[in-house]
Amino acid sequence: MPRNRDPRALTTSEEDYLKALYLLTEWEDTEVSTGALADQLGLSPASATPMVQKLAAKSLVHHVPRGAITLSETGRREALRMVRRHRLLETFLRDELGYGWDEVHDEAEALEHTVTDRFIDALDQRLGRPQRDPHGDAIPAADGTLPASRAVRLDRFTGGAAIVDRISDEDPDFLRRARDRGLVPGAAIALPHGLDYVDASLVWVRPA
């Protein structure tokens, strides 16, 4: 990632949109509409449309009216820069400040726009260059590369034995329940798992 990036190049809202678009496609090979992007951000589709048009005008996303939205190469780089910030901050909050894994997401959301790339690089070094955040999500390297993953959603897993790879951080209440059941990254999971469909869709596993 570029070291001479002008921090004024993107607004906070633009960074949020790019990160949200990346997250919607990180684990699901699906087309993202303006409505889906707005829902991810807790906004109305009408309010999201002008921002999508603005991002397209800046060549950060590819979009045609009523069509899917995809990140351009530049947009993906900026999205990964924000994902890197967020996940390193989550790791710092847990490892250094004692936050629970159900508490780090909102705090990292508030902090990720306020720190510099230099700070994040120093934080990465201080933490020992972790590859995964508290929920098992991959932390992009400074150049935007990511470790490979073979994980699939638990409700789609057909193997005989599994290891928890990552837990969705969308629902703090589920994170607390998952922790109480021992469903944390790296843990073996007994099959059949006994989770309902919704909870199973929030857990990603790899073959044991």
XYZ file of N, CA and C in Angstrom:
624
model
N 0.843 -1.177 0.000
C 0.000 0.000 0.000
C 0.889 1.242 0.000
N 0.452 2.297 -0.691
C 1.301 3.465 -0.833
C 1.551 4.145 0.501
N 2.786 4.619 0.694
C 3.155 5.267 1.942
C 2.962 6.789 1.870
N 2.808 7.341 0.665
C 2.661 8.782 0.525
C 1.219 9.174 0.241
N 0.299 8.345 0.685
C -1.109 8.609 0.440
C -1.569 9.862 1.171
N -2.295 10.731 0.481
C -2.862 11.927 1.088
C -4.075 11.509 1.917
N -4.046 11.708 3.253
C -5.167 11.266 4.080
C -6.457 12.003 3.775
N -6.391 13.090 3.015
C -7.597 13.832 2.659
C -8.232 13.314 1.376
N -7.631 12.308 0.778
C -8.107 11.851 -0.529
C -9.512 11.269 -0.457
N -9.847 10.587 0.635
C -11.166 9.990 0.793
C -11.806 10.507 2.069
N -13.125 10.668 2.022
C -13.853 11.041 3.232
C -14.112 9.790 4.064
N -14.497 9.996 5.313
C -14.855 8.878 6.182
C -15.980 8.050 5.580
N -16.979 8.715 5.030
C -18.103 7.998 4.424
C -17.654 7.157 3.237
N -16.769 7.712 2.412
C -16.276 6.955 1.265
C -15.509 5.721 1.724
N -14.698 5.872 2.754
C -13.968 4.719 3.291
C -14.927 3.663 3.821
N -15.989 4.109 4.502
C -16.975 3.169 5.041
C -17.663 2.390 3.920
N -18.014 3.069 2.837
C -18.677 2.404 1.718
C -17.761 1.369 1.079
N -16.502 1.722 0.865
C -15.580 0.790 0.231
C -15.349 -0.436 1.110
N -15.189 -0.218 2.408
C -14.994 -1.344 3.325
C -16.237 -2.226 3.351
N -17.405 -1.615 3.399
C -18.649 -2.384 3.437
C -18.807 -3.219 2.170
N -18.460 -2.659 1.029
C -18.564 -3.400 -0.224
C -17.614 -4.591 -0.232
N -16.410 -4.395 0.283
C -15.472 -5.509 0.371
C -16.004 -6.608 1.283
N -16.511 -6.225 2.450
C -16.981 -7.213 3.422
C -18.159 -8.020 2.891
N -19.004 -7.405 2.062
C -20.152 -8.108 1.502
C -19.724 -9.204 0.526
N -18.539 -9.073 -0.028
C -18.079 -10.045 -1.020
C -16.888 -10.866 -0.537
N -16.443 -10.631 0.696
C -15.260 -11.344 1.190
C -15.520 -12.840 1.327
N -16.706 -13.209 1.830
C -16.999 -14.610 2.098
C -18.110 -15.172 1.227
N -18.776 -14.318 0.465
C -19.867 -14.769 -0.389
C -19.617 -14.289 -1.820
N -19.658 -15.206 -2.769
C -19.493 -14.847 -4.177
C -20.848 -14.403 -4.706
N -21.185 -13.154 -4.437
C -22.507 -12.655 -4.787
C -22.415 -11.246 -5.350
N -23.412 -10.885 -6.140
C -23.471 -9.529 -6.677
C -24.063 -8.599 -5.619
N -23.494 -7.409 -5.505
C -23.937 -6.445 -4.500
C -24.699 -5.322 -5.178
N -25.939 -5.129 -4.744
C -26.765 -4.043 -5.259
C -26.636 -2.826 -4.346
N -27.147 -1.700 -4.805
C -27.167 -0.499 -3.967
C -27.959 -0.763 -2.695
N -29.064 -1.499 -2.821
C -29.877 -1.814 -1.651
C -29.126 -2.643 -0.631
N -28.377 -3.657 -1.097
C -27.611 -4.501 -0.180
C -26.512 -3.704 0.504
N -25.869 -2.821 -0.241
C -24.816 -1.987 0.330
C -25.395 -1.040 1.377
N -26.546 -0.449 1.056
C -27.210 0.451 2.001
C -27.595 -0.287 3.265
N -28.107 -1.504 3.122
C -28.508 -2.299 4.279
C -27.309 -2.619 5.165
N -26.172 -2.930 4.558
C -24.950 -3.216 5.312
C -24.529 -2.014 6.155
N -24.795 -0.812 5.644
C -24.399 0.417 6.327
C -25.511 1.004 7.187
N -26.686 0.377 7.172
C -27.811 0.880 7.948
C -28.411 2.143 7.373
N -28.389 2.254 6.044
C -28.896 3.441 5.366
C -30.021 3.049 4.418
N -30.679 4.052 3.854
C -31.703 3.798 2.846
C -31.050 3.738 1.472
N -31.598 2.938 0.543
C -31.037 2.885 -0.812
C -30.978 4.256 -1.474
N -31.964 5.104 -1.186
C -31.985 6.434 -1.794
C -30.784 7.267 -1.368
N -30.371 7.105 -0.107
C -29.226 7.880 0.366
C -27.905 7.285 -0.102
N -27.895 5.982 -0.406
C -26.665 5.330 -0.842
C -26.358 5.595 -2.309
N -27.379 5.796 -3.116
C -27.179 5.960 -4.560
C -26.224 7.088 -4.912
N -26.370 8.297 -4.344
C -25.426 9.373 -4.691
C -23.981 9.050 -4.334
N -23.770 8.346 -3.224
C -22.405 7.996 -2.844
C -21.813 6.972 -3.800
N -22.611 6.000 -4.219
C -22.126 5.023 -5.183
C -21.733 5.729 -6.487
N -22.547 6.677 -6.910
C -22.228 7.449 -8.119
C -20.938 8.241 -7.945
N -20.746 8.785 -6.755
C -19.534 9.554 -6.466
C -18.304 8.654 -6.498
N -18.423 7.463 -5.918
C -17.307 6.524 -5.926
C -16.986 6.052 -7.341
N -18.023 5.880 -8.140
C -17.816 5.490 -9.535
C -17.110 6.607 -10.303
N -17.478 7.846 -10.019
C -16.851 8.980 -10.682
C -15.374 9.086 -10.322
N -15.011 8.604 -9.129
C -13.612 8.596 -8.695
C -12.878 7.323 -9.112
N -13.553 6.475 -9.887
C -12.981 5.212 -10.368
C -12.618 4.272 -9.218
N -13.388 4.334 -8.141
C -13.186 3.441 -7.004
C -14.098 2.218 -7.065
N -15.220 2.346 -7.770
C -16.119 1.216 -7.988
C -16.568 1.213 -9.437
N -17.025 0.043 -9.878
C -17.658 -0.095 -11.186
C -19.151 -0.274 -10.951
N -19.967 0.508 -11.640
C -21.410 0.422 -11.418
C -22.162 0.998 -12.610
N -23.215 0.293 -13.010
C -24.165 0.818 -13.984
C -25.519 0.872 -13.295
N -26.392 1.804 -13.646
C -27.692 1.922 -12.971
C -28.433 0.592 -12.913
N -28.949 0.271 -11.715
C -29.688 -0.962 -11.431
C -28.841 -2.220 -11.611
N -27.534 -2.030 -11.705
C -26.641 -3.184 -11.831
C -25.827 -3.397 -10.569
N -24.968 -4.409 -10.610
C -24.133 -4.737 -9.452
C -23.025 -3.704 -9.275
N -22.549 -3.597 -8.041
C -21.444 -2.707 -7.702
C -20.231 -3.569 -7.396
N -19.095 -3.248 -8.001
C -17.859 -3.981 -7.726
C -16.738 -2.986 -7.481
N -15.771 -3.393 -6.709
C -14.614 -2.552 -6.434
C -13.663 -2.532 -7.627
N -13.136 -1.371 -7.943
C -12.046 -1.296 -8.896
C -10.763 -1.716 -8.192
N -9.682 -1.814 -8.919
C -8.408 -2.175 -8.285
C -8.029 -1.147 -7.218
N -8.206 0.133 -7.539
C -7.901 1.186 -6.565
C -8.854 1.117 -5.386
N -10.145 0.889 -5.660
C -11.126 0.790 -4.592
C -10.849 -0.378 -3.676
N -10.438 -1.497 -4.234
C -10.118 -2.672 -3.409
C -8.912 -2.388 -2.520
N -7.922 -1.693 -3.060
C -6.749 -1.356 -2.256
C -7.137 -0.479 -1.066
N -8.000 0.508 -1.313
C -8.432 1.380 -0.220
C -9.309 0.629 0.781
N -10.149 -0.265 0.278
C -10.990 -1.065 1.170
C -10.133 -1.937 2.079
N -9.117 -2.578 1.516
C -8.238 -3.434 2.303
C -7.428 -2.627 3.311
N -7.107 -1.390 2.964
C -6.411 -0.520 3.921
C -7.273 -0.297 5.153
N -8.586 -0.097 4.949
C -9.489 0.106 6.078
C -9.734 -1.199 6.841
N -9.849 -2.298 6.121
C -10.031 -3.597 6.785
C -8.813 -3.908 7.655
N -7.627 -3.625 7.138
C -6.389 -3.827 7.903
C -6.418 -3.012 9.195
N -6.777 -1.747 9.087
C -6.874 -0.892 10.271
C -7.846 -1.485 11.291
N -9.036 -1.819 10.813
C -10.085 -2.290 11.701
C -9.653 -3.556 12.446
N -9.110 -4.502 11.745
C -8.796 -5.786 12.349
C -7.562 -5.720 13.248
N -6.607 -4.883 12.917
C -5.479 -4.695 13.823
C -5.919 -3.974 15.093
N -6.800 -3.013 14.956
C -7.314 -2.319 16.139
C -8.111 -3.274 17.023
N -8.924 -4.140 16.406
C -9.652 -5.135 17.196
C -8.684 -6.030 17.967
N -7.619 -6.446 17.307
C -6.631 -7.314 17.946
C -5.933 -6.595 19.091
N -5.587 -5.340 18.873
C -4.961 -4.533 19.916
C -5.884 -4.375 21.127
N -7.140 -4.082 20.864
C -8.097 -3.885 21.952
C -8.239 -5.149 22.797
N -8.234 -6.312 22.158
C -8.342 -7.564 22.905
C -7.041 -7.911 23.616
N -5.933 -7.874 22.878
C -4.676 -8.386 23.419
C -4.009 -7.430 24.404
N -4.126 -6.138 24.161
C -3.416 -5.162 24.982
C -4.306 -4.458 26.002
N -5.590 -4.319 25.711
C -6.463 -3.551 26.598
C -7.532 -4.399 27.279
N -7.565 -5.697 26.981
C -8.458 -6.587 27.696
C -9.918 -6.543 27.289
N -10.231 -6.018 26.117
C -11.618 -6.016 25.642
C -12.051 -7.447 25.306
N -13.337 -7.714 25.460
C -13.892 -8.980 25.012
C -14.072 -8.967 23.503
N -14.131 -10.177 22.892
C -14.250 -10.207 21.433
C -15.619 -9.723 20.961
N -16.576 -9.621 21.887
C -17.885 -9.071 21.551
C -17.921 -7.557 21.716
N -16.821 -6.949 22.165
C -16.774 -5.510 22.420
C -15.886 -4.743 21.452
N -15.028 -5.448 20.721
C -13.985 -4.753 19.964
C -14.482 -4.115 18.668
N -15.540 -4.657 18.080
C -15.956 -4.191 16.754
C -16.339 -2.711 16.754
N -17.251 -2.323 17.636
C -17.722 -0.940 17.636
C -16.607 0.030 17.996
N -15.730 -0.372 18.917
C -14.617 0.494 19.306
C -13.672 0.699 18.124
N -13.372 -0.383 17.401
C -12.493 -0.277 16.238
C -13.131 0.572 15.142
N -14.458 0.466 14.989
C -15.158 1.301 14.003
C -14.932 2.776 14.287
N -14.949 3.147 15.564
C -14.778 4.547 15.945
C -13.340 5.011 15.760
N -12.381 4.108 15.922
C -10.971 4.490 15.892
C -10.343 4.441 14.501
N -10.860 3.617 13.618
C -10.144 3.319 12.374
C -9.943 4.523 11.461
N -10.796 5.535 11.581
C -10.648 6.720 10.730
C -9.733 7.773 11.349
N -9.347 7.587 12.596
C -8.617 8.636 13.313
C -7.117 8.396 13.375
N -6.668 7.192 13.034
C -5.246 6.858 13.139
C -4.590 6.933 11.762
N -3.271 7.039 11.750
C -2.519 7.136 10.505
C -2.011 5.762 10.074
N -1.590 5.674 8.819
C -0.986 4.435 8.336
C 0.292 4.115 9.119
N 1.033 5.146 9.489
C 2.252 4.929 10.288
C 1.914 4.276 11.628
N 0.852 4.766 12.263
C 0.436 4.194 13.533
C 0.057 2.726 13.358
N -0.700 2.430 12.305
C -1.136 1.054 12.063
C 0.051 0.143 11.805
N 1.051 0.621 11.047
C 2.239 -0.193 10.798
C 2.991 -0.468 12.104
N 3.072 0.553 12.971
C 3.737 0.368 14.261
C 2.942 -0.597 15.142
N 1.626 -0.491 15.074
C 0.775 -1.391 15.849
C 0.940 -2.833 15.379
N 1.005 -3.009 14.078
C 1.204 -4.335 13.497
C 2.496 -4.951 14.025
N 3.561 -4.166 14.043
C 4.845 -4.663 14.545
C 4.757 -4.977 16.032
N 4.123 -4.107 16.799
C 4.001 -4.320 18.252
C 3.251 -5.619 18.566
N 2.252 -5.926 17.761
C 1.432 -7.108 17.990
C 2.057 -8.385 17.439
N 3.228 -8.254 16.790
C 3.882 -9.440 16.243
C 3.374 -9.840 14.877
N 2.824 -8.870 14.144
C 2.297 -9.079 12.793
C 1.288 -10.235 12.740
N 0.201 -10.127 13.481
C -0.813 -11.197 13.491
C -1.471 -11.353 12.133
N -1.856 -12.561 11.803
C -2.537 -12.818 10.533
C -4.051 -12.862 10.683
N -4.548 -13.020 11.913
C -5.992 -13.128 12.137
C -6.420 -12.204 13.271
N -7.623 -11.672 13.167
C -8.169 -10.833 14.231
C -8.870 -11.718 15.264
N -9.459 -11.146 16.329
C -10.060 -11.986 17.366
C -11.152 -12.922 16.880
N -11.793 -12.603 15.758
C -12.880 -13.427 15.248
C -12.415 -14.415 14.187
N -11.104 -14.408 13.909
C -10.559 -15.330 12.921
C -10.473 -14.761 11.520
N -10.884 -13.507 11.339
C -10.816 -12.901 10.015
C -9.378 -12.544 9.661
N -9.021 -12.722 8.402
C -7.664 -12.451 7.948
C -7.359 -10.956 8.006
N -6.164 -10.629 8.482
C -5.695 -9.245 8.524
C -4.833 -9.000 7.292
N -5.229 -8.086 6.402
C -4.400 -7.806 5.228
C -3.017 -7.306 5.632
N -2.005 -7.731 4.902
C -0.659 -7.184 5.100
C -0.617 -5.758 4.566
N 0.482 -5.075 4.823
C 0.602 -3.688 4.385
C 0.489 -3.550 2.872
N 0.855 -4.604 2.126
C 0.756 -4.548 0.666
C -0.589 -5.045 0.147
N -1.518 -5.346 1.065
C -2.852 -5.760 0.655
C -3.038 -7.240 0.462
N -1.984 -8.039 0.645
C -2.124 -9.486 0.480
C -2.802 -10.095 1.702
N -3.439 -11.242 1.481
C -4.186 -11.931 2.532
C -3.804 -13.407 2.570
N -3.765 -14.011 3.771
C -3.545 -15.458 3.820
C -4.730 -16.197 3.224
N -4.461 -17.310 2.576
C -5.531 -18.088 1.952
C -6.374 -18.775 3.019
N -7.635 -19.042 2.674
C -8.534 -19.730 3.593
C -9.336 -20.775 2.846
N -9.557 -21.929 3.514
C -10.390 -23.002 2.952
C -11.722 -23.077 3.675
N -12.052 -22.051 4.427
C -13.239 -22.106 5.287
C -14.534 -22.033 4.490
N -15.548 -22.727 5.022
C -16.906 -22.665 4.465
C -17.865 -22.460 5.628
N -19.050 -21.961 5.314
C -20.049 -21.769 6.348
C -20.458 -23.109 6.942
N -20.658 -23.129 8.259
C -20.974 -24.372 8.948
C -22.259 -25.003 8.422
N -23.259 -24.175 8.065
C -24.509 -24.743 7.576
C -24.353 -25.369 6.190
N -23.205 -25.165 5.544
C -22.937 -25.757 4.230
C -21.843 -26.819 4.292
N -21.311 -27.059 5.456
C -20.194 -27.987 5.611
C -20.700 -29.425 5.559
N -20.016 -30.274 4.788
C -20.462 -31.658 4.611
C -19.446 -32.681 5.101
N -18.343 -32.213 5.683
C -17.316 -33.143 6.142
C -17.694 -33.822 7.444
N -16.794 -34.708 7.904
C -17.060 -35.449 9.117
C -16.530 -34.810 10.379
N -15.522 -33.938 10.256
C -14.937 -33.256 11.410
C -14.475 -31.877 10.963
N -14.599 -30.900 11.869
C -14.305 -29.523 11.478
C -13.574 -28.767 12.579
N -12.846 -27.728 12.152
C -12.182 -26.783 13.037
C -12.784 -25.408 12.767
N -13.127 -24.689 13.820
C -13.671 -23.337 13.648
C -12.588 -22.433 13.068
N -12.916 -21.754 11.978
C -11.966 -20.868 11.312
C -12.241 -19.410 11.655
N -13.508 -19.008 11.612
C -13.856 -17.634 11.953
C -15.312 -17.576 12.375
N -15.625 -16.546 13.153
C -16.983 -16.298 13.630
C -17.385 -14.913 13.157
N -18.557 -14.781 12.560
C -19.025 -13.462 12.156
C -19.148 -12.561 13.379
N -18.723 -11.296 13.222
C -18.811 -10.354 14.343
C -20.045 -9.462 14.253
N -21.021 -9.861 13.444
C -22.205 -9.034 13.241
C -23.075 -8.926 14.491
N -23.081 -9.966 15.320
C -24.011 -10.036 16.450
C -23.242 -10.269 17.752
N -23.060 -9.213 18.580
C -22.329 -9.387 19.846
C -22.946 -10.443 20.757
N -24.280 -10.550 20.738
C -24.931 -11.551 21.580
C -24.540 -12.954 21.147
N -24.492 -13.191 19.831
C -24.064 -14.505 19.363
C -22.608 -14.766 19.719
N -21.752 -13.746 19.649
C -20.351 -13.935 20.021
C -20.229 -14.395 21.469
N -21.053 -13.837 22.342
C -21.024 -14.266 23.739
C -21.494 -15.710 23.874
N -22.556 -16.068 23.154
C -23.051 -17.449 23.207
C -22.028 -18.420 22.622
N -21.399 -17.994 21.531
C -20.397 -18.851 20.897
C -19.217 -19.086 21.832
N -18.768 -18.031 22.502
C -17.660 -18.171 23.458
C -18.026 -19.140 24.574
N -19.241 -19.014 25.082
C -19.679 -19.896 26.176
C -19.740 -21.353 25.738
N -19.969 -21.591 24.445
C -20.027 -22.961 23.921
C -18.666 -23.448 23.430
N -17.643 -22.597 23.550
C -16.317 -22.984 23.097
C -16.121 -22.852 21.610
N -17.023 -22.129 20.939
C -16.903 -21.928 19.499
C -16.024 -20.709 19.231
N -14.723 -20.955 19.213
C -13.743 -19.900 18.968
C -12.787 -20.385 17.889
N -12.125 -19.468 17.178
C -11.200 -19.898 16.132
C -10.160 -20.889 16.651
N -10.005 -21.977 15.914
C -9.049 -23.013 16.277
C -9.648 -24.164 17.048
N -10.888 -24.015 17.527
C -11.513 -25.081 18.315
C -12.114 -26.147 17.406
N -12.041 -27.397 17.851
C -12.719 -28.480 17.132
C -14.207 -28.393 17.422
N -15.022 -28.696 16.425
C -16.465 -28.646 16.614
C -17.042 -30.037 16.406
N -17.876 -30.445 17.346
C -18.505 -31.755 17.243
C -19.637 -31.707 16.223
N -19.734 -32.757 15.418
C -20.783 -32.852 14.410
C -21.639 -34.084 14.688
N -22.976 -33.983 14.568
C -23.716 -32.779 14.182
C -23.639 -31.707 15.261
N -23.659 -30.436 14.829
C -23.320 -29.341 15.729
C -24.469 -28.890 16.627
N -25.706 -29.101 16.251
C -26.833 -28.731 17.094
C -27.203 -27.272 17.074
N -26.542 -26.461 16.265
C -26.897 -25.046 16.147
C -28.072 -24.883 15.198
N -28.872 -23.856 15.408
C -29.933 -23.593 14.448
C -29.337 -22.999 13.174
N -30.171 -22.849 12.143
C -29.661 -22.431 10.841
C -28.996 -21.068 10.907
N -29.617 -20.133 11.623
C -29.070 -18.773 11.677
C -27.711 -18.772 12.358
N -27.599 -19.423 13.511
C -26.321 -19.451 14.214
C -25.256 -20.188 13.398
N -25.638 -21.278 12.760
C -24.670 -22.032 11.955
C -24.164 -21.212 10.773
N -24.979 -20.275 10.286
C -24.552 -19.439 9.154
C -23.554 -18.372 9.575
N -23.336 -18.214 10.879
C -22.404 -17.212 11.392
C -21.046 -17.826 11.763
N -20.930 -19.144 11.597
C -19.694 -19.846 11.928
C -19.078 -20.422 10.646
N -17.791 -20.187 10.463
C -17.078 -20.710 9.293
C -16.043 -21.719 9.771
N -15.983 -22.843 9.074
C -15.104 -23.937 9.510
C -14.261 -24.432 8.349
N -13.224 -25.180 8.711
C -12.381 -25.858 7.712
C -12.282 -27.322 8.118
N -11.987 -28.186 7.184
C -11.883 -29.613 7.525
C -10.826 -29.849 8.589
N -11.124 -30.730 9.525
C -10.169 -31.056 10.599
C -9.039 -31.891 10.037
